[in-house]
XYZ file of C-alpha atoms in Angstrom:
194
model
C 66.807 84.814 51.374
C 70.475 84.247 50.435
C 72.515 87.358 49.981
C 74.991 88.008 47.171
C 77.838 87.000 49.557
C 76.167 83.611 50.323
C 75.513 83.013 46.643
C 79.152 83.691 45.843
C 80.404 81.268 48.514
C 77.993 78.567 47.330
C 79.289 78.988 43.765
C 82.877 78.890 45.007
C 82.229 75.682 46.900
C 80.551 74.100 43.893
C 83.585 74.950 41.739
C 85.905 73.471 44.354
C 83.766 70.342 44.578
C 83.662 69.991 40.810
C 87.416 70.284 40.659
C 88.041 67.541 43.221
C 85.049 65.289 42.689
C 84.655 65.524 38.946
C 81.203 64.338 37.955
C 80.329 63.114 41.404
C 81.363 60.400 43.770
C 81.657 57.036 42.066
C 81.058 54.064 44.267
C 82.363 50.740 42.994
C 79.763 48.028 42.825
C 81.984 45.435 44.472
C 84.318 46.341 47.263
C 87.659 44.587 46.858
C 89.675 44.050 50.014
C 93.247 45.133 49.527
C 95.085 43.077 52.123
C 92.791 40.591 53.821
C 94.491 37.938 55.870
C 93.192 34.476 55.106
C 92.941 31.902 57.893
C 90.740 29.199 56.325
C 92.555 28.580 53.042
C 90.622 25.407 52.242
C 87.196 27.074 52.427
C 88.416 30.005 50.340
C 89.993 27.589 47.844
C 86.706 25.736 47.377
C 84.820 29.014 46.955
C 87.351 30.383 44.450
C 87.481 27.167 42.432
C 83.678 27.113 42.217
C 83.574 30.884 41.513
C 81.300 31.545 44.499
C 81.467 34.915 46.210
C 81.253 35.124 49.995
C 78.046 37.127 49.672
C 76.515 34.455 47.404
C 77.254 31.744 49.942
C 75.834 33.910 52.728
C 72.668 34.542 50.730
C 72.238 30.856 49.968
C 72.684 29.970 53.651
C 70.420 32.874 54.757
C 73.068 34.374 57.029
C 75.055 37.596 57.037
C 78.051 37.942 54.734
C 80.016 39.118 57.787
C 79.655 35.622 59.267
C 80.999 33.958 56.131
C 83.924 36.370 55.898
C 84.704 35.637 59.576
C 84.935 31.940 58.694
C 87.403 32.663 55.870
C 89.427 35.611 57.147
C 89.345 35.057 60.906
C 89.201 31.256 60.970
C 85.991 31.024 62.989
C 84.054 27.778 63.043
C 80.296 28.122 62.415
C 77.643 26.686 64.703
C 76.267 23.208 64.046
C 73.317 24.371 61.939
C 75.387 26.616 59.658
C 78.185 24.040 59.581
C 75.835 21.382 58.210
C 74.225 23.791 55.730
C 77.631 24.921 54.446
C 78.924 21.375 54.078
C 75.780 20.296 52.228
C 75.930 23.331 49.942
C 79.599 22.927 49.013
C 79.615 19.118 49.023
C 82.465 18.496 51.463
C 82.464 17.081 55.002
C 83.154 19.470 57.879
C 86.535 17.901 58.724
C 87.772 19.107 55.328
C 86.220 22.582 55.160
C 86.602 23.501 58.834
C 89.557 21.472 60.085
C 90.556 23.273 63.297
C 94.138 22.024 63.248
C 94.689 23.211 59.670
C 93.139 26.598 60.467
C 95.229 26.976 63.617
C 98.511 25.967 61.921
C 97.743 27.801 58.686
C 100.137 30.611 57.868
C 98.541 34.028 57.651
C 98.579 34.971 54.014
C 97.398 38.140 52.386
C 94.949 37.427 49.624
C 96.387 38.665 46.323
C 94.440 39.637 43.236
C 93.099 36.568 41.418
C 95.614 35.040 39.058
C 94.709 35.267 35.383
C 96.650 32.081 34.659
C 94.694 30.034 37.177
C 91.392 31.539 35.993
C 92.261 30.319 32.484
C 93.175 26.912 33.877
C 89.821 26.590 35.624
C 87.701 27.888 32.753
C 89.375 25.986 29.905
C 89.292 22.479 31.322
C 87.046 20.857 33.888
C 88.760 20.746 37.263
C 88.320 17.553 39.260
C 90.503 18.546 42.235
C 88.902 21.836 43.233
C 90.749 22.134 46.550
C 94.175 21.907 44.925
C 93.207 24.268 42.081
C 91.649 26.706 44.556
C 94.778 26.692 46.724
C 96.829 27.673 43.694
C 94.409 30.579 43.180
C 94.481 31.566 46.867
C 98.283 31.686 46.840
C 98.326 33.129 43.293
C 100.851 30.616 41.994
C 100.870 28.930 38.621
C 100.785 25.219 37.914
C 104.323 25.399 36.557
C 105.673 27.049 39.707
C 104.022 24.547 42.035
C 105.155 21.582 39.956
C 108.772 22.792 39.984
C 108.717 23.382 43.736
C 107.149 19.982 44.401
C 109.485 18.287 41.924
C 106.977 16.905 39.440
C 106.393 17.590 35.740
C 103.759 20.316 35.096
C 101.757 17.884 32.960
C 101.569 15.473 35.875
C 100.383 18.255 38.183
C 97.712 19.183 35.615
C 96.533 15.559 35.677
C 96.062 15.900 39.432
C 93.949 19.016 38.829
C 91.951 18.108 35.721
C 91.634 14.341 35.897
C 91.522 13.983 39.666
C 94.282 11.385 39.782
C 95.888 10.631 43.126
C 99.689 10.853 43.028
C 102.096 8.444 44.664
C 102.738 8.704 48.411
C 106.019 10.527 47.782
C 104.366 13.296 45.771
C 101.447 13.449 48.203
C 103.955 14.053 51.006
C 105.741 16.740 48.978
C 102.448 18.505 48.194
C 101.477 18.284 51.877
C 104.800 19.801 52.887
C 104.511 22.564 50.271
C 100.948 23.670 51.079
C 101.133 22.716 54.790
C 97.754 21.020 54.506
C 97.279 17.275 55.111
C 97.182 15.153 51.970
C 93.810 13.755 53.033
C 92.427 17.286 52.503
C 94.539 18.186 49.444
C 93.377 15.134 47.505
C 89.931 14.834 49.099
C 88.160 15.358 45.777
C 89.801 12.257 44.289
C 89.504 10.212 47.468
C 85.840 11.076 48.120
C 84.882 10.004 44.604
C 86.280 6.503 45.153
């Protein structure tokens, strides 16, 4: 049977806990990584452009979400079975989604919070070049910024995104140099449709 001393200490602890914890511990439904380093930018770009969470892809492939996050954040290449399932699910060949040279040469970037501008761009108009739009979201840069850095009019860059047009060789080379991803991957959506 608790004594008066024990009862007092229990009440004191409950007051302390109420002071620091408020109404209890609140656990967020979705854990948001603060500074994840991205190795496979192309896979993350495709997932972001299609608004697919890593856990959704893992559930659809019947694998652990840790495996999918290792593909994106650590640059691991899945086994043949999961490679084929992933490529079939996302609709891209493996040399685009899991290009070892691109993953190896890819700069380590820290994934920022999703850009509101790019979310509006994706939701307002249909996007034909999902890889290019997703890369803008991964790097959290606007269409205007990219177009100025590449040296093309923002309207022309939007045509690349929304209409899936393939730019001239000069602009393809400039986009390749800017993103450090081969143009065959950057404009794969337009080239695969042809």
